[in-house]
Coordinates of C-alpha atoms in Angstrom, one line a residue:
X1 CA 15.3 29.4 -15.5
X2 CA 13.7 27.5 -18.5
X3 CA 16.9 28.0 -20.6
X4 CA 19.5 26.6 -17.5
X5 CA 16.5 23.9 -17.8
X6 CA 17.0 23.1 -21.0
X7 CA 21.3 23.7 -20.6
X8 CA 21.1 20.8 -17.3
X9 CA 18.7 18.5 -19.5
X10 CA 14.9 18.2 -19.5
X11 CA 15.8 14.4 -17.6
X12 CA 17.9 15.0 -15.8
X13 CA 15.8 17.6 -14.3
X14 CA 12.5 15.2 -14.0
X15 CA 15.2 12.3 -12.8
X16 CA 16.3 15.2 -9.6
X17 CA 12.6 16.2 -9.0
X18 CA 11.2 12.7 -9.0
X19 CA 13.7 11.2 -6.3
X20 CA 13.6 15.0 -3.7
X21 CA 9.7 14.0 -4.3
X22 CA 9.9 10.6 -3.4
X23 CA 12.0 11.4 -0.6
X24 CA 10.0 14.3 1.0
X25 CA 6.7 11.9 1.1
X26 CA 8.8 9.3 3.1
X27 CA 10.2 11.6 5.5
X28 CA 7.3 14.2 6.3
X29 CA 4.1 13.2 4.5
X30 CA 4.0 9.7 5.6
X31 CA 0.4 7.7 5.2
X32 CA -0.1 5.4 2.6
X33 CA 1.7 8.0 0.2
X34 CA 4.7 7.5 2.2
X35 CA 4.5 3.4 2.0
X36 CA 4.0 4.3 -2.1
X37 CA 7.2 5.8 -2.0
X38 CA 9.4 3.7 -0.1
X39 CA 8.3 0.9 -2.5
X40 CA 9.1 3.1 -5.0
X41 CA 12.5 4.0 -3.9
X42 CA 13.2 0.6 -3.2
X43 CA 12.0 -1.1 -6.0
X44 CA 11.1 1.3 -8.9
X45 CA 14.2 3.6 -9.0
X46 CA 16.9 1.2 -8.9
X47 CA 15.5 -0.5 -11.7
X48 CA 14.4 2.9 -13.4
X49 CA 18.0 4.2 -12.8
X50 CA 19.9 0.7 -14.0
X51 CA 18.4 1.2 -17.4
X52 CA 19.1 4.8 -17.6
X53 CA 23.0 3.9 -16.7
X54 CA 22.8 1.3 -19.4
X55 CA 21.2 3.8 -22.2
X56 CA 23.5 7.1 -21.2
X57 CA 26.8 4.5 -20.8
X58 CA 25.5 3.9 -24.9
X59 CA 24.9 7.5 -26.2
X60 CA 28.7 8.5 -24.5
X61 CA 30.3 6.0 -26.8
X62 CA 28.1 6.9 -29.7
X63 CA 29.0 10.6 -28.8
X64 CA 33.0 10.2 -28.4
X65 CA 33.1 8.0 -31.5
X66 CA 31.6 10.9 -33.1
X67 CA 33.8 13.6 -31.3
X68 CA 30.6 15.5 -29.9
X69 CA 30.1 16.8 -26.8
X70 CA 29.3 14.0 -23.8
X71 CA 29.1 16.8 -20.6
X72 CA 25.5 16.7 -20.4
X73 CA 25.3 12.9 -21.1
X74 CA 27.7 12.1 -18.3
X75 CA 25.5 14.6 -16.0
X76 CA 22.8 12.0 -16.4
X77 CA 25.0 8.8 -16.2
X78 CA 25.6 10.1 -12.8
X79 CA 22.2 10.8 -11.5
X80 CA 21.1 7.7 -13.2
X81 CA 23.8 5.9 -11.0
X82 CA 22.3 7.7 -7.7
X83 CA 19.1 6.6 -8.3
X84 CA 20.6 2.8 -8.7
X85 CA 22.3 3.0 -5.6
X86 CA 18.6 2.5 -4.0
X87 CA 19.4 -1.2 -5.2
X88 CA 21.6 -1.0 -1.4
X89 CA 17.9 -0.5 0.3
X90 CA 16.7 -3.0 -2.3
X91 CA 19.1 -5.9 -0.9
X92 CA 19.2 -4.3 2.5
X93 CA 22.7 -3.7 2.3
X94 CA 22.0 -0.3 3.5
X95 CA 19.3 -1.8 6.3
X96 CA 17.6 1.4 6.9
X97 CA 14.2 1.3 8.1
X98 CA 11.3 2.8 7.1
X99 CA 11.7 6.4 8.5
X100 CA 8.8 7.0 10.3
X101 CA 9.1 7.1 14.2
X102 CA 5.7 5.2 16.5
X103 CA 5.0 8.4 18.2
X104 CA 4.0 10.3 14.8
X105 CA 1.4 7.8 14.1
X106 CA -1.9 7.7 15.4
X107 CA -3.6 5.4 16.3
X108 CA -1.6 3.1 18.0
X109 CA -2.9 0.1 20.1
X110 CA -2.5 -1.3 23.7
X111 CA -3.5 -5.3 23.6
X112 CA -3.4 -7.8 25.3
X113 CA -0.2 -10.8 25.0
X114 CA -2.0 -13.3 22.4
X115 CA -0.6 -16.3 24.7
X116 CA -1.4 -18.1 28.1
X117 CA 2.1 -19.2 28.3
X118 CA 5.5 -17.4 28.3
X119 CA 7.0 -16.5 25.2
X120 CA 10.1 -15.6 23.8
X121 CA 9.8 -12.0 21.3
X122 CA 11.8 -13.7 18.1
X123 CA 11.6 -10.2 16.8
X124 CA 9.9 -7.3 17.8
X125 CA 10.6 -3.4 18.0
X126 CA 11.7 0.1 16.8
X127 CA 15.0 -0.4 15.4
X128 CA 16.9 -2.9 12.7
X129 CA 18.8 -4.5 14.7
X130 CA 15.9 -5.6 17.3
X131 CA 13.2 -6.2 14.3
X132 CA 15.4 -6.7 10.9
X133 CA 12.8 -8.5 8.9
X134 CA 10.3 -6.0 9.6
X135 CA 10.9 -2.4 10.0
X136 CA 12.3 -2.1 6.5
X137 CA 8.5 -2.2 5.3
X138 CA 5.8 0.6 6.1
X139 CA 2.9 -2.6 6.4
X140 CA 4.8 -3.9 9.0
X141 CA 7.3 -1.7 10.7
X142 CA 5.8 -2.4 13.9
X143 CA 5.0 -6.2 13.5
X144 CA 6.1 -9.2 15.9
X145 CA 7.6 -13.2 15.6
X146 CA 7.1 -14.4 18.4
X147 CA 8.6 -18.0 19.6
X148 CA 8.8 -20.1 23.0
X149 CA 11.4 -22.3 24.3
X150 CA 12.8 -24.1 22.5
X151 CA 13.5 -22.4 19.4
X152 CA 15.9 -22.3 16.7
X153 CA 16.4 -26.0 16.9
X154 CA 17.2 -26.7 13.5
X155 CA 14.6 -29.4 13.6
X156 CA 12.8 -30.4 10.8
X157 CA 9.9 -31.5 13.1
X158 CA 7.9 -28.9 13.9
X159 CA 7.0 -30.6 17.2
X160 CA 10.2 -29.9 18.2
X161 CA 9.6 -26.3 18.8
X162 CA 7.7 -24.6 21.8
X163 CA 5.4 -23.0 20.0
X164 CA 4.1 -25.6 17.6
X165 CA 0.2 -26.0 18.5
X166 CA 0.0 -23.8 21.0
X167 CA -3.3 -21.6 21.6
X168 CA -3.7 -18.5 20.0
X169 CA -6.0 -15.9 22.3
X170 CA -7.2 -13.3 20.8
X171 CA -5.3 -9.9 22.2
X172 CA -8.5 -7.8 21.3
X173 CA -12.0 -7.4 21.4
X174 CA -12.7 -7.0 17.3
X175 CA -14.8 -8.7 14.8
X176 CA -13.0 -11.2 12.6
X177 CA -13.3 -10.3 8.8
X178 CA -11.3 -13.4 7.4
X179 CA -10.0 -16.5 8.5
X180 CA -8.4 -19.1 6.7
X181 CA -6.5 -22.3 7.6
X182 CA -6.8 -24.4 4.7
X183 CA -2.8 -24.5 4.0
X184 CA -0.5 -27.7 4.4
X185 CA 2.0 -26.5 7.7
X186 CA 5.8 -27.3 5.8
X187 CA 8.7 -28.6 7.9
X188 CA 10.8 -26.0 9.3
X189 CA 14.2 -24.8 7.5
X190 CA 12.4 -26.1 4.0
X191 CA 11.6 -24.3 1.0
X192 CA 8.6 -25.5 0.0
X193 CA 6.4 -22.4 0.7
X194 CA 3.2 -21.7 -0.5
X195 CA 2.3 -18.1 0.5
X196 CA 3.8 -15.2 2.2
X197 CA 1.0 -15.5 5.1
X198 CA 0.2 -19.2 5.5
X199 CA -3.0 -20.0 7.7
X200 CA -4.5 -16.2 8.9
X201 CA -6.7 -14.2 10.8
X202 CA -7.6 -10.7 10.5
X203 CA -9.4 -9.1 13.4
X204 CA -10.9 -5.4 12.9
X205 CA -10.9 -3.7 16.4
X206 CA -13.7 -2.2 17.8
X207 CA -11.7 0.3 20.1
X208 CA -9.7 2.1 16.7
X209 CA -11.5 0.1 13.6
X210 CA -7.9 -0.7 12.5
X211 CA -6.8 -4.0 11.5
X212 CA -4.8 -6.7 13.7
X213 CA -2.8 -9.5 11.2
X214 CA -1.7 -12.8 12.4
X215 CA -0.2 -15.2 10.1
X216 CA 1.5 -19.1 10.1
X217 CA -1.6 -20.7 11.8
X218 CA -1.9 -24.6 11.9
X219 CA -3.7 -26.3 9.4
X220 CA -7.5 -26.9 10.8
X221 CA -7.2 -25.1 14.0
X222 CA -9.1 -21.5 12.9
X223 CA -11.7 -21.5 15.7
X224 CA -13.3 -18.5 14.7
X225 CA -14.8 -17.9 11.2
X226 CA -15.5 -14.4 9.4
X227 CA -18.2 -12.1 11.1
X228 CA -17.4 -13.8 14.4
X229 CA -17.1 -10.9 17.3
X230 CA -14.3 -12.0 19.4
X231 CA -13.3 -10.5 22.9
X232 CA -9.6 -10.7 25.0
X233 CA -9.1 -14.6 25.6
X234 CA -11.0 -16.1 23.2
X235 CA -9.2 -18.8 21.7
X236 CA -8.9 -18.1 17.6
X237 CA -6.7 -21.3 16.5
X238 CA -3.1 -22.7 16.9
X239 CA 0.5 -21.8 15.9
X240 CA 1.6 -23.4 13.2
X241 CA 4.5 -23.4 10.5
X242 CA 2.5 -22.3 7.1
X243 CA 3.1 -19.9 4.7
X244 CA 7.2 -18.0 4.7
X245 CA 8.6 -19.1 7.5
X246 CA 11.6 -20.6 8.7
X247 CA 9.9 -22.7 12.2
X248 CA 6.9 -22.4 13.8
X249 CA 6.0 -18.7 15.3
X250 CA 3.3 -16.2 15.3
X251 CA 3.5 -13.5 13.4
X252 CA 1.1 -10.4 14.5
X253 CA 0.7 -7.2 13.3
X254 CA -1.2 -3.7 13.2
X255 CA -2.3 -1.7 10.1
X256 CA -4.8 1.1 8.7
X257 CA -6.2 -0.3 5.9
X258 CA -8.3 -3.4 5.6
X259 CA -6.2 -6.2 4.0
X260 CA -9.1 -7.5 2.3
X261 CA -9.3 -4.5 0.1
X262 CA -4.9 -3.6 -0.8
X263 CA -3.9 -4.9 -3.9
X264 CA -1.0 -6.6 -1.6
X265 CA 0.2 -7.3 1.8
X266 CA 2.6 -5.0 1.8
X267 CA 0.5 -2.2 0.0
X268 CA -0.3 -0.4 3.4
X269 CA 0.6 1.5 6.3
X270 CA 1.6 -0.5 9.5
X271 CA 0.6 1.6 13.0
X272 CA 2.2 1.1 16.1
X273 CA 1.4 -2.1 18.4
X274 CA 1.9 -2.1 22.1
X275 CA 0.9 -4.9 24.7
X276 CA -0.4 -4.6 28.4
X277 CA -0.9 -7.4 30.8
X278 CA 2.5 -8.7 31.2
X279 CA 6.0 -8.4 33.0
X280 CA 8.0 -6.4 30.3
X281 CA 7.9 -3.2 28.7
X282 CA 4.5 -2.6 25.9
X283 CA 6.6 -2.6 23.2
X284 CA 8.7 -5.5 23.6
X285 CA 12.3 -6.3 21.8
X286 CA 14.1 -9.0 20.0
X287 CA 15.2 -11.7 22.8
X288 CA 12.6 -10.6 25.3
X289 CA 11.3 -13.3 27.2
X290 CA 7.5 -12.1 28.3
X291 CA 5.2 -13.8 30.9
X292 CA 1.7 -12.8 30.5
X293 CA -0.5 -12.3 33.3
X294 CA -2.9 -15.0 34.9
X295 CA -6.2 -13.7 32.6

């Protein structure tokens, strides 16, 4: 075995092993391993495999101009290429989302609809094509934008959209471990973001001890402040339009690990999120327009 080893090519070999690997963790080990090597896979390997193209491309030119032998070079060129082709997760050309299914992961959550009023699900469950921007990622392949009438104005003016300013209730009864709201809200359709998460709240729930996210509050209207114990209905601040975002919306979230302590936002593993109280299914999808219950 050692010596067809050595005939395939010591990297090629390690190049074969290190994407099956990869691969296997995603699909059956899942956990924060799993997240590890998605990222990997989408970010690592193309790159990885774009210089290894580049560098075996080289040594077969240096090799023909010396009439050796290229087979085992071009072996390599085209596992290299493979491992680029993860560039087409990369750019979501390939949109395939993160392969992990909400009935394999435990524990999932059942809370209640974070508004008074009715709301319009912007995007929200299982699949691509109901919850694009999400499912690619393991942090939040189970996360929410949710809007209200009217939306998708165009409007520079965030007061032009349903949401802007509304009441944020809290879904949960948790303790609050961070809250900030000290960002500038930017007009809608603009460019001039300054974070990923904007104005935020992070809840830790009694009932699992997981972590509920929401993101894109309005600038001074955190009610709550870290240590605070909240309960179902307690007002924790307004919508707003901070951090990336293209108009106003909430943005909300389940994970396992406490954001406070990942080297990242998207360095974790999103759990399932389900909602009770209201006039549509728990898991609600892209387009759904939801009417809480009178609390």
């Amino acid at each position: 075995m050692v010596r067809n080893i050595r005939k395939f090519g010591y990297l090629s070999s390690l190049m074969m092993l290190v994407v099956v690997l990869l691969w296997i963790t995603v699909l059956w080990v899942h956990g924060l391993a799993g997240a590890y090597a998605w990222l990997a896979l989408k970010f690592i390997l193309p790159v990885a495999g774009g210089i290894s193209v580049m560098v075996n491309v080289l040594l077969i030119l240096l090799k023909s101009l010396r009439n050796k032998p290229i087979a085992l070079r071009m072996v390599n060129l085209f596992i290299a290429a493979g491992l680029t082709l993860h560039i087409l997760l990369t750019l979501n050309v390939v949109p395939l989302a993160y392969p992990v299914k909400a009935h394999s992961l435990h524990p999932s959550v059942t809370v209640k609809w974070p508004f008074a009023e009715q709301t319009v699900v912007g995007w929200g469950g299982d699949s691509t094509s109901d919850n694009l921007p999400h499912v690619l990622w393991p942090s939040e392949r189970w996360a929410y934008d949710l809007v209200m009438e009217p939306y998708d104005t165009g409007s520079t003016d965030p007061e032009d959209y349903g949401i802007w300013d509304r009441e944020v209730l809290s879904p949960v009864s948790g303790t609050v471990i961070a809250a900030y709201d000290d960002e500038a809200d930017i007009p809608p359709g603009t460019e001039e973001i300054l974070s990923m998460e904007g104005n935020y709240l992070y809840l830790q729930m009694d009932e699992t001890g997981t972590y509920l996210l929401l993101n894109h509050l309005k600038k001074d209207t955190v009610a709550v402040k870290a240590g605070d114990h909240v309960k179902p209905g307690d007002l924790l601040g307004h919508v707003g339009n901070s951090g990336s975002t293209s108009e106003p919306h909430l943005h909300i979230h389940h994970q396992r690990q406490n954001p406070l302590k990942t080297p990242a936002p998207i360095l974790a593993e999103g759990l399932p999120l389900y909602f009770e109280g209201t006039d549509v299914e728990p898991m609600p999808l892209k387009g759904t327009v939801v009417t809480p219950d009178q609390r």
